[in-house]
Structures are given as structure tokens and as C-alpha cells.
């Protein structure tokens, strides 16, 4: 794997440092000796990151960008950095207005970051974009037995469908990720900037994150998806509709590898550990945390894995040398963190 960017003392800009995924992305770069500048919407978010990443204060700096979509909003933030990791994007499934709350910030936010880099910092050679498996899957095909999703697939949802008020927020969120990723690749093709882009396409991201605990009512979408299984609110095992997961720590590692690898220029990488069902997650929690058995739904313990699509992670394993944590490790470590939060 030829390396272009690595180096202690280099600086990367991470957009949206207050997020669940971003907290681990910050860690992965900081541990390697990078300086990290991160954008936040307000001073309060910067203070929280200073607490959650207190041991790296001398490597951390902040830029306030009040909204992703502000024209020129990232102009100052991108100055003086060697590369950019764009993670900020709304990941919410219930919104008032699909276009205003999901599609526009995802697409315009991504384009604003790219424009600011091109205009202000020709030294940047790589922008890594946290896209999603949502940009790959055709959700209208359901579980699609026998099909293998690869990086060649694109979510085919049209803008009109995604923006329609009757379209569920989850469908629109998925489309927001494919529109944003496509817009980024199109931007590079049309404007020929000094940088190349690499997109990462994780499915559901679980596992413990060092984001400052926001309170159980303010967990990010994928953390809340697991916490509902252990807080007594799920009377039965939920139906699984998205058959892929990755541990947030592995996703963060993938960001560094995508950033450093010369060969990752212009590539997209499915960043997936493997398939899962909520039944498997409940089985792990009930087996490993006997104290939670009363509240975690039992369902059909040991149920056979269903005949559903496969998410092929071969490309990132081969090209970036990624290895992934198991579902059991991911879930156990995450639930342990929830239990710590409950005690606190
Ligand atoms: P998160 O915890 O909700 O973080 C989202 C981040 O984006 C926050 O920093 C948030 O800032 C920022 N943001 C959202 N809308 C913004 C706007 N209009 N202007 C400025 N900043 C804005 O979500 P996450 O799970 O870490 O997701 C991070 C990235 O990973 C997203 O691109 C998401 O699509 C992608 N992803 C996540 C998963 C998953 O399962 N978690 C799976 C696949 C892909 P505030 O803190 O100020 O709100």
C-alpha cells in the first residue's frame, strides 16, 4: 500500500468532530501523532471534545462552522491543513422536511467542503468522505436473497422520490448519502482539483465511541438502535432490515488508511465487518450480560441467519489491509459502555 500522506505532525481537518463516528476518527489520527483540527457548530461542542479527548489537547484545534451549507463556511477551517476527512452530515431518520433536513445539508455540505479546499488550500491531496452503505443498497429490493452488494452498486432512489414528503425519512437519509457521494465524485471530475477523494461506505456503525456521553435521550441514531434492546422498551426482537454492521473503531481505522493510501484515490470502499440480525445481538447480550436478561427480548435464540444479501468487504480487506472486529466484540464492548453510563 503506497503511502502519500502519513506523518507525525501533519494536520488533518475532520468535519463534525462532535459526532459518534467522528470521535473515533479523531482518536485514530491523534494516536498516530497527527494534529487534528475539527469543525464544530458551536463553542459548547468544542468544550465537550476537549473533555472527551483531554489527553490530546496539544494536538487538537477547532474551527466553528455554524452550518455545513454556508457558502464559504469552511474557507478558514481548511487553511493550513494537509488533508480533510468529511464526516459531518445529518444522520436522523425522522425529519419534518426530507429535502431541507437531509438531502440539502448532505449534498450542499459536501460540496461546500470541497469548494473551500479547492479555493483555499492547494496543498490538500486527499479528502476522505464518510459516505455509507446507504449509498450502495437498493432498499426497495428488500433482503434480496442471493445478491452480493459491491462498490459497483449505487442506491437508485431518485431525488424526486427522496424529497417527497410521503417518503420515509430512512429512505431519504439513504438517498442523501448517495447524492452527496455522487456529487463529490462529480465535483472532482468536473473541477479537477489538486486533491483526490476516497469514500467509505459503512453499514450500521456500532460499538463504543469516545464521544462525550450526551444522555440516553440524545444518543446518535445507531447507538440508540442498540440501546433500545437493553433499556426495557423492546418487548420483542425488532425485525432486521439492514444486514451489515461495522465496529466504529474499525471504521475510524479505515479513515486513516483511506487517507494515507495513494492507491485509494478515487475509490469507494464498503467498510463492513459482516452481516447481523437483531436476534444475534440479543443472543450475545443475553449470554454475556445475565443481569440484562430480564429486559432484553429473547426471541428465537440461536435462530439461523436468514437468506439475505451479502455485503462484500473484500476490496477494503485486500487494498487497505483492513481486518474487522466480530459482532460479539462490538456488541459486548458497546453494552459495557452503556452499563457504565447507566451507573454514572
Ligand atoms: P452523529 O453522531 O449524529 O454526528 C453527525 C455530525 O454531523 C455531528 O457532528 C453534527 O453536528 C454534524 N452535522 C449534522 N448536520 C449538520 C449541519 N447541518 N451542519 C453542521 N454539522 C452538522 O452521527 P454519526 O453516526 O456519527 O454519523 C457521522 C457520519 O457517518 C455521517 O456522515 C453518517 O451519514 C455516517 N454514517 C453513520 C452510520 C452510523 O450507523 N452511525 C452509518 C453509515 C454512515 P452536531 O453535533 O452539532 O449536531
CSV table of C-alpha atoms and ligand atoms in Angstrom, one decimal:
chain,number,residue,atom,x,y,z
A,1,UNK,CA,0.0,0.0,0.0
A,2,UNK,CA,1.8,3.1,-1.2
A,3,UNK,CA,1.5,6.0,1.3
A,4,UNK,CA,1.1,9.6,0.4
A,5,UNK,CA,0.0,11.4,3.4
A,6,UNK,CA,1.3,9.8,6.6
A,7,UNK,CA,3.3,11.7,9.1
A,8,UNK,CA,3.6,12.7,12.7
A,9,UNK,CA,2.9,16.4,12.9
A,10,UNK,CA,0.8,16.6,9.8
A,11,UNK,CA,-2.6,18.2,10.3
A,12,UNK,CA,-6.0,16.9,9.1
A,13,UNK,CA,-9.3,18.7,9.3
A,14,UNK,CA,-12.2,16.5,10.5
A,15,UNK,CA,-15.6,18.0,9.9
A,16,UNK,CA,-18.3,17.4,12.6
A,17,UNK,CA,-16.0,16.4,15.4
A,18,UNK,CA,-18.9,16.3,17.9
A,19,UNK,CA,-20.3,13.1,16.2
A,20,UNK,CA,-20.3,9.5,17.3
A,21,UNK,CA,-18.2,8.3,14.4
A,22,UNK,CA,-16.0,11.4,14.4
A,23,UNK,CA,-15.0,10.9,18.0
A,24,UNK,CA,-13.3,7.7,17.0
A,25,UNK,CA,-11.9,9.2,13.8
A,26,UNK,CA,-10.3,11.9,15.9
A,27,UNK,CA,-8.7,9.2,18.1
A,28,UNK,CA,-7.3,7.2,15.2
A,29,UNK,CA,-5.5,10.2,13.8
A,30,UNK,CA,-4.4,11.6,17.2
A,31,UNK,CA,-3.0,8.3,18.3
A,32,UNK,CA,-0.8,8.2,15.2
A,33,UNK,CA,0.6,11.7,16.0
A,34,UNK,CA,-1.4,13.8,13.6
A,35,UNK,CA,-2.6,17.2,14.6
A,36,UNK,CA,-6.4,17.4,14.2
A,37,UNK,CA,-8.4,20.5,13.5
A,38,UNK,CA,-12.1,19.8,13.8
A,39,UNK,CA,-15.2,21.8,12.8
A,40,UNK,CA,-18.0,22.2,15.3
A,41,UNK,CA,-21.2,24.2,15.2
A,42,UNK,CA,-20.6,26.0,18.5
A,43,UNK,CA,-18.2,26.5,21.4
A,44,UNK,CA,-20.1,24.1,23.6
A,45,UNK,CA,-19.3,21.3,21.2
A,46,UNK,CA,-15.6,22.2,21.2
A,47,UNK,CA,-15.6,22.1,25.0
A,48,UNK,CA,-17.1,18.6,25.0
A,49,UNK,CA,-14.4,17.4,22.7
A,50,UNK,CA,-11.8,18.9,24.9
A,51,UNK,CA,-13.2,16.8,27.7
A,52,UNK,CA,-13.6,13.5,25.7
A,53,UNK,CA,-10.1,13.8,24.2
A,54,UNK,CA,-8.4,15.6,27.1
A,55,UNK,CA,-5.1,13.7,26.7
A,56,UNK,CA,-4.6,15.1,23.2
A,57,UNK,CA,-5.3,18.8,23.8
A,58,UNK,CA,-1.9,19.9,22.4
A,59,UNK,CA,-2.7,18.1,19.1
A,60,UNK,CA,-6.3,19.4,18.8
A,61,UNK,CA,-7.7,22.7,17.4
A,62,UNK,CA,-11.2,23.8,16.5
A,63,UNK,CA,-13.0,25.8,13.8
A,64,UNK,CA,-16.5,27.0,14.3
A,65,UNK,CA,-18.7,26.4,11.2
A,66,UNK,CA,-22.3,27.2,12.2
A,67,UNK,CA,-23.8,25.3,9.3
A,68,UNK,CA,-22.4,22.9,6.8
A,69,UNK,CA,-24.2,24.6,3.9
A,70,UNK,CA,-22.9,28.1,4.5
A,71,UNK,CA,-21.2,29.3,1.2
A,72,UNK,CA,-17.5,29.7,2.0
A,73,UNK,CA,-18.2,28.5,5.5
A,74,UNK,CA,-15.2,26.2,5.5
A,75,UNK,CA,-12.8,28.7,3.9
A,76,UNK,CA,-10.9,29.4,7.1
A,77,UNK,CA,-11.1,25.9,8.5
A,78,UNK,CA,-9.3,24.3,5.6
A,79,UNK,CA,-6.4,26.7,5.7
A,80,UNK,CA,-3.1,25.2,7.0
A,81,UNK,CA,-4.2,21.5,6.9
A,82,UNK,CA,-2.7,18.7,4.9
A,83,UNK,CA,-5.9,16.7,4.3
A,84,UNK,CA,-9.6,16.6,5.1
A,85,UNK,CA,-11.9,14.0,6.5
A,86,UNK,CA,-15.5,14.9,5.9
A,87,UNK,CA,-17.8,13.1,8.3
A,88,UNK,CA,-20.4,15.8,9.2
A,89,UNK,CA,-23.9,15.0,7.7
A,90,UNK,CA,-27.3,14.6,9.3
A,91,UNK,CA,-28.0,11.0,10.3
A,92,UNK,CA,-31.6,11.2,11.5
A,93,UNK,CA,-34.5,9.2,10.4
A,94,UNK,CA,-37.4,11.3,11.4
A,95,UNK,CA,-37.4,14.8,9.9
A,96,UNK,CA,-40.0,17.4,9.0
A,97,UNK,CA,-38.8,18.0,5.5
A,98,UNK,CA,-36.7,15.4,3.7
A,99,UNK,CA,-35.1,17.9,1.3
A,100,UNK,CA,-34.4,20.7,3.8
A,101,UNK,CA,-33.3,18.4,6.7
A,102,UNK,CA,-31.5,15.6,4.9
A,103,UNK,CA,-30.8,16.0,1.2
A,104,UNK,CA,-29.7,19.6,1.1
A,105,UNK,CA,-27.3,19.6,4.1
A,106,UNK,CA,-25.7,16.3,2.9
A,107,UNK,CA,-25.2,17.4,-0.7
A,108,UNK,CA,-24.5,21.1,-0.2
A,109,UNK,CA,-22.4,20.5,2.9
A,110,UNK,CA,-20.1,18.1,1.0
A,111,UNK,CA,-19.8,20.5,-2.0
A,112,UNK,CA,-19.1,23.4,0.3
A,113,UNK,CA,-16.2,21.5,1.9
A,114,UNK,CA,-14.7,20.6,-1.5
A,115,UNK,CA,-15.1,24.1,-2.8
A,116,UNK,CA,-13.4,25.6,0.2
A,117,UNK,CA,-10.5,23.2,-0.1
A,118,UNK,CA,-10.0,23.9,-3.8
A,119,UNK,CA,-10.2,27.7,-3.3
A,120,UNK,CA,-8.0,28.0,-0.3
A,121,UNK,CA,-5.6,25.1,0.1
A,122,UNK,CA,-3.9,23.5,-2.9
A,123,UNK,CA,-1.7,21.6,-0.5
A,124,UNK,CA,-4.5,19.2,0.3
A,125,UNK,CA,-4.1,16.0,-1.7
A,126,UNK,CA,-6.8,13.8,-0.2
A,127,UNK,CA,-10.3,14.3,1.0
A,128,UNK,CA,-11.9,11.2,2.7
A,129,UNK,CA,-15.7,11.2,2.8
A,130,UNK,CA,-17.7,9.2,5.3
A,131,UNK,CA,-20.4,8.0,2.9
A,132,UNK,CA,-22.5,4.9,3.8
A,133,UNK,CA,-23.6,1.6,2.6
A,134,UNK,CA,-26.9,3.5,2.3
A,135,UNK,CA,-25.3,5.0,-0.9
A,136,UNK,CA,-25.0,1.4,-2.3
A,137,UNK,CA,-28.1,-0.5,-1.2
A,138,UNK,CA,-31.3,-0.6,-3.2
A,139,UNK,CA,-33.6,-0.6,-0.3
A,140,UNK,CA,-36.7,-1.2,-2.4
A,141,UNK,CA,-35.3,-4.7,-3.2
A,142,UNK,CA,-35.6,-5.7,0.5
A,143,UNK,CA,-33.4,-8.7,1.7
A,144,UNK,CA,-32.6,-9.7,-1.9
A,145,UNK,CA,-31.5,-13.4,-1.2
A,146,UNK,CA,-28.6,-14.4,-3.4
A,147,UNK,CA,-27.4,-10.9,-4.2
A,148,UNK,CA,-23.9,-9.6,-3.3
A,149,UNK,CA,-23.5,-5.8,-2.9
A,150,UNK,CA,-20.2,-4.4,-4.0
A,151,UNK,CA,-18.8,-1.0,-4.6
A,152,UNK,CA,-20.2,-1.1,-8.2
A,153,UNK,CA,-23.7,-0.7,-6.8
A,154,UNK,CA,-25.4,2.7,-6.3
A,155,UNK,CA,-28.6,3.4,-4.4
A,156,UNK,CA,-31.0,4.1,-7.3
A,157,UNK,CA,-33.5,6.3,-5.4
A,158,UNK,CA,-34.3,9.4,-7.4
A,159,UNK,CA,-34.2,12.9,-5.9
A,160,UNK,CA,-38.0,13.3,-6.5
A,161,UNK,CA,-38.8,10.2,-4.5
A,162,UNK,CA,-36.3,11.1,-1.8
A,163,UNK,CA,-37.7,14.6,-1.4
A,164,UNK,CA,-41.3,13.6,-1.5
A,165,UNK,CA,-43.0,14.3,1.9
A,166,UNK,CA,-44.6,10.8,1.9
A,167,UNK,CA,-41.2,9.1,1.6
A,168,UNK,CA,-40.0,7.7,5.0
A,169,UNK,CA,-37.1,9.6,6.5
A,170,UNK,CA,-34.9,6.4,6.4
A,171,UNK,CA,-35.3,6.1,2.6
A,172,UNK,CA,-34.5,9.8,2.2
A,173,UNK,CA,-31.5,9.5,4.5
A,174,UNK,CA,-30.1,6.7,2.4
A,175,UNK,CA,-30.6,8.7,-0.7
A,176,UNK,CA,-28.9,11.8,0.9
A,177,UNK,CA,-25.8,9.7,1.2
A,178,UNK,CA,-25.7,8.6,-2.4
A,179,UNK,CA,-26.5,12.1,-3.7
A,180,UNK,CA,-23.7,13.5,-1.6
A,181,UNK,CA,-21.2,10.9,-2.6
A,182,UNK,CA,-22.1,11.2,-6.2
A,183,UNK,CA,-21.9,15.0,-6.0
A,184,UNK,CA,-18.4,14.7,-4.6
A,185,UNK,CA,-17.1,12.4,-7.4
A,186,UNK,CA,-18.8,14.6,-10.0
A,187,UNK,CA,-17.1,17.7,-8.5
A,188,UNK,CA,-13.7,16.2,-8.8
A,189,UNK,CA,-14.4,15.0,-12.4
A,190,UNK,CA,-15.6,18.5,-13.4
A,191,UNK,CA,-13.2,20.8,-11.5
A,192,UNK,CA,-10.0,18.8,-11.5
A,193,UNK,CA,-8.8,20.0,-8.1
A,194,UNK,CA,-5.4,19.2,-6.6
A,195,UNK,CA,-7.0,16.6,-4.3
A,196,UNK,CA,-8.5,13.2,-4.9
A,197,UNK,CA,-11.3,11.8,-2.9
A,198,UNK,CA,-11.9,8.4,-1.2
A,199,UNK,CA,-15.4,7.4,0.0
A,200,UNK,CA,-16.0,4.9,2.8
A,201,UNK,CA,-19.3,3.1,2.8
A,202,UNK,CA,-20.1,1.6,6.2
A,203,UNK,CA,-23.4,0.0,7.0
A,204,UNK,CA,-24.8,0.3,10.6
A,205,UNK,CA,-22.0,1.5,12.9
A,206,UNK,CA,-22.0,0.1,16.4
A,207,UNK,CA,-19.5,-0.2,19.2
A,208,UNK,CA,-18.2,2.1,22.0
A,209,UNK,CA,-17.2,5.6,21.0
A,210,UNK,CA,-15.3,8.2,22.9
A,211,UNK,CA,-17.9,10.9,22.1
A,212,UNK,CA,-18.8,12.6,25.4
A,213,UNK,CA,-21.9,10.8,26.7
A,214,UNK,CA,-24.8,13.0,25.6
A,215,UNK,CA,-27.5,11.4,27.8
A,216,UNK,CA,-29.6,8.4,26.8
A,217,UNK,CA,-32.3,10.5,25.2
A,218,UNK,CA,-29.7,12.1,22.9
A,219,UNK,CA,-27.7,9.1,21.6
A,220,UNK,CA,-26.9,9.1,18.0
A,221,UNK,CA,-29.1,7.1,15.7
A,222,UNK,CA,-27.1,3.8,15.6
A,223,UNK,CA,-26.3,3.9,19.3
A,224,UNK,CA,-29.9,4.3,20.1
A,225,UNK,CA,-30.7,1.4,17.8
A,226,UNK,CA,-28.8,-0.9,20.2
A,227,UNK,CA,-29.7,0.8,23.5
A,228,UNK,CA,-33.4,0.2,22.9
A,229,UNK,CA,-32.6,-3.5,23.1
A,230,UNK,CA,-31.3,-3.2,26.7
A,231,UNK,CA,-33.5,-0.4,28.2
A,232,UNK,CA,-36.7,-2.4,28.5
A,233,UNK,CA,-38.5,-0.6,25.7
A,234,UNK,CA,-38.3,-3.5,23.2
A,235,UNK,CA,-40.9,-6.2,24.0
A,236,UNK,CA,-39.8,-8.3,21.1
A,237,UNK,CA,-36.8,-8.7,18.9
A,238,UNK,CA,-37.0,-6.0,16.2
A,239,UNK,CA,-37.2,-7.1,12.6
A,240,UNK,CA,-33.8,-6.6,10.8
A,241,UNK,CA,-33.8,-4.6,7.6
A,242,UNK,CA,-30.2,-3.6,7.2
A,243,UNK,CA,-27.9,-6.6,7.2
A,244,UNK,CA,-24.5,-5.2,7.7
A,245,UNK,CA,-22.5,-3.7,10.6
A,246,UNK,CA,-19.0,-2.4,11.4
A,247,UNK,CA,-17.4,-1.5,14.7
A,248,UNK,CA,-16.9,2.2,15.0
A,249,UNK,CA,-13.2,1.7,16.0
A,250,UNK,CA,-12.6,-0.2,12.7
A,251,UNK,CA,-14.4,2.4,10.7
A,252,UNK,CA,-12.1,5.0,12.3
A,253,UNK,CA,-9.1,3.0,11.4
A,254,UNK,CA,-10.3,2.7,7.8
A,255,UNK,CA,-10.5,6.5,7.6
A,256,UNK,CA,-6.7,6.7,8.4
A,257,UNK,CA,-5.9,4.0,5.8
A,258,UNK,CA,-8.1,5.6,3.2
A,259,UNK,CA,-6.4,8.9,3.9
A,260,UNK,CA,-2.8,7.6,3.7
A,261,UNK,CA,-3.1,5.2,0.8
A,262,UNK,CA,-2.1,6.6,-2.6
A,263,UNK,CA,-4.0,3.8,-4.3
A,264,UNK,CA,-7.3,4.8,-2.6
A,265,UNK,CA,-7.6,7.8,-4.9
A,266,UNK,CA,-11.0,7.9,-6.5
A,267,UNK,CA,-12.1,4.7,-4.8
A,268,UNK,CA,-15.1,3.8,-2.7
A,269,UNK,CA,-14.8,1.1,0.0
A,270,UNK,CA,-17.5,-0.9,1.6
A,271,UNK,CA,-16.4,-0.8,5.2
A,272,UNK,CA,-18.3,-3.7,6.7
A,273,UNK,CA,-17.4,-6.4,9.2
A,274,UNK,CA,-20.3,-8.7,8.2
A,275,UNK,CA,-24.0,-9.4,8.4
A,276,UNK,CA,-26.0,-9.4,11.6
A,277,UNK,CA,-29.6,-9.7,12.9
A,278,UNK,CA,-31.1,-8.1,16.0
A,279,UNK,CA,-31.7,-11.7,17.1
A,280,UNK,CA,-27.9,-12.3,17.1
A,281,UNK,CA,-27.3,-9.1,19.0
A,282,UNK,CA,-30.0,-10.0,21.6
A,283,UNK,CA,-28.4,-13.5,21.9
A,284,UNK,CA,-25.0,-12.0,22.6
A,285,UNK,CA,-26.3,-9.6,25.2
A,286,UNK,CA,-28.4,-12.2,27.0
A,287,UNK,CA,-25.4,-14.6,27.0
A,288,UNK,CA,-22.8,-12.1,28.1
A,289,UNK,CA,-24.8,-9.9,30.5
A,290,UNK,CA,-27.0,-12.2,32.6
A,291,UNK,CA,-28.1,-9.1,34.6
A,292,UNK,CA,-29.8,-7.8,31.5
A,293,UNK,CA,-31.8,-10.9,30.6
A,294,UNK,CA,-35.0,-9.6,32.1
A,295,UNK,CA,-35.1,-6.6,29.8
A,296,UNK,CA,-33.5,-7.9,26.5
A,297,UNK,CA,-36.1,-9.6,24.3
A,298,UNK,CA,-35.5,-13.4,24.0
A,299,UNK,CA,-37.0,-14.1,20.5
A,300,UNK,CA,-35.8,-17.3,18.9
A,301,UNK,CA,-32.4,-17.9,20.5
A,302,UNK,CA,-29.8,-19.2,18.0
A,303,UNK,CA,-32.1,-18.7,15.0
A,304,UNK,CA,-30.4,-19.5,11.7
A,305,UNK,CA,-29.1,-16.5,9.8
A,306,UNK,CA,-31.7,-15.5,7.2
A,307,UNK,CA,-31.2,-15.9,3.4
A,308,UNK,CA,-30.4,-12.3,2.6
A,309,UNK,CA,-28.0,-10.2,0.6
A,310,UNK,CA,-24.3,-10.3,1.3
A,311,UNK,CA,-22.2,-7.1,1.8
A,312,UNK,CA,-18.8,-7.8,0.2
A,313,UNK,CA,-15.9,-6.3,2.2
A,314,UNK,CA,-13.2,-8.0,0.0
A,315,UNK,CA,-12.0,-4.8,-1.6
A,316,UNK,CA,-11.1,-2.9,1.6
A,317,UNK,CA,-9.5,-6.1,3.1
A,318,UNK,CA,-7.4,-6.6,0.0
A,319,UNK,CA,-6.5,-3.0,-0.8
A,320,UNK,CA,-6.3,-1.3,2.6
A,321,UNK,CA,-5.4,-4.4,4.6
A,322,UNK,CA,-8.4,-4.0,6.9
A,323,UNK,CA,-9.5,-6.6,9.4
A,324,UNK,CA,-12.7,-6.3,11.4
A,325,UNK,CA,-13.9,-6.9,14.9
A,326,UNK,CA,-16.6,-9.6,15.4
A,327,UNK,CA,-20.2,-8.8,16.2
A,328,UNK,CA,-19.7,-10.3,19.6
A,329,UNK,CA,-16.7,-8.0,20.5
A,330,UNK,CA,-18.5,-4.9,19.1
A,331,UNK,CA,-21.8,-5.6,21.0
A,332,UNK,CA,-20.1,-6.6,24.3
A,333,UNK,CA,-17.9,-3.5,24.3
A,334,UNK,CA,-20.8,-1.3,23.4
A,335,UNK,CA,-23.1,-2.7,26.1
A,336,UNK,CA,-20.3,-2.5,28.7
A,337,UNK,CA,-20.1,1.2,27.9
A,338,UNK,CA,-23.9,1.7,28.2
A,339,UNK,CA,-23.8,-0.1,31.6
A,340,UNK,CA,-21.0,2.3,32.7
A,341,UNK,CA,-23.2,5.3,31.6
A,342,UNK,CA,-26.2,3.8,33.5
A,343,UNK,CA,-24.1,3.5,36.7
A,344,UNK,CA,-22.9,7.1,36.3
B,1,LIG,P1,-23.9,11.9,14.6
B,1,LIG,O1,-23.3,11.5,15.9
B,1,LIG,O2,-25.3,12.4,14.6
B,1,LIG,O3,-22.9,13.0,14.0
B,1,LIG,C1,-23.3,13.8,12.9
B,1,LIG,C2,-22.3,15.0,12.9
B,1,LIG,O4,-22.7,15.8,11.8
B,1,LIG,C3,-22.4,15.9,14.1
B,1,LIG,O5,-21.1,16.4,14.3
B,1,LIG,C4,-23.3,17.0,13.7
B,1,LIG,O6,-23.1,18.2,14.4
B,1,LIG,C5,-22.9,17.2,12.3
B,1,LIG,N1,-24.0,17.8,11.5
B,1,LIG,C6,-25.2,17.3,11.1
B,1,LIG,N2,-25.9,18.1,10.4
B,1,LIG,C7,-25.1,19.3,10.3
B,1,LIG,C8,-25.3,20.5,9.7
B,1,LIG,N3,-26.4,20.9,9.0
B,1,LIG,N4,-24.3,21.5,9.8
B,1,LIG,C9,-23.2,21.2,10.5
B,1,LIG,N5,-22.9,20.0,11.1
B,1,LIG,C10,-23.9,19.0,11.0
B,1,LIG,O7,-23.9,10.8,13.5
B,1,LIG,P2,-22.8,9.7,13.2
B,1,LIG,O8,-23.4,8.4,13.4
B,1,LIG,O9,-21.5,10.0,13.9
B,1,LIG,O10,-22.6,9.9,11.7
B,1,LIG,C11,-21.4,10.6,11.1
B,1,LIG,C12,-21.3,10.2,9.7
B,1,LIG,O11,-21.2,8.8,9.5
B,1,LIG,C13,-22.4,10.7,8.8
B,1,LIG,O12,-21.9,11.2,7.6
B,1,LIG,C14,-23.3,9.5,8.6
B,1,LIG,O13,-24.1,9.5,7.5
B,1,LIG,C15,-22.2,8.4,8.5
B,1,LIG,N6,-22.6,7.1,8.8
B,1,LIG,C16,-23.0,6.8,10.1
B,1,LIG,C17,-23.5,5.5,10.3
B,1,LIG,C18,-23.9,5.0,11.7
B,1,LIG,O14,-24.5,3.9,11.8
B,1,LIG,N7,-23.7,5.8,12.7
B,1,LIG,C19,-23.5,4.5,9.3
B,1,LIG,C20,-23.1,4.9,8.0
B,1,LIG,C21,-22.6,6.2,7.8
B,1,LIG,P3,-23.9,18.5,15.8
B,1,LIG,O15,-23.2,17.6,16.8
B,1,LIG,O16,-23.6,19.9,16.0
B,1,LIG,O17,-25.3,18.2,15.6
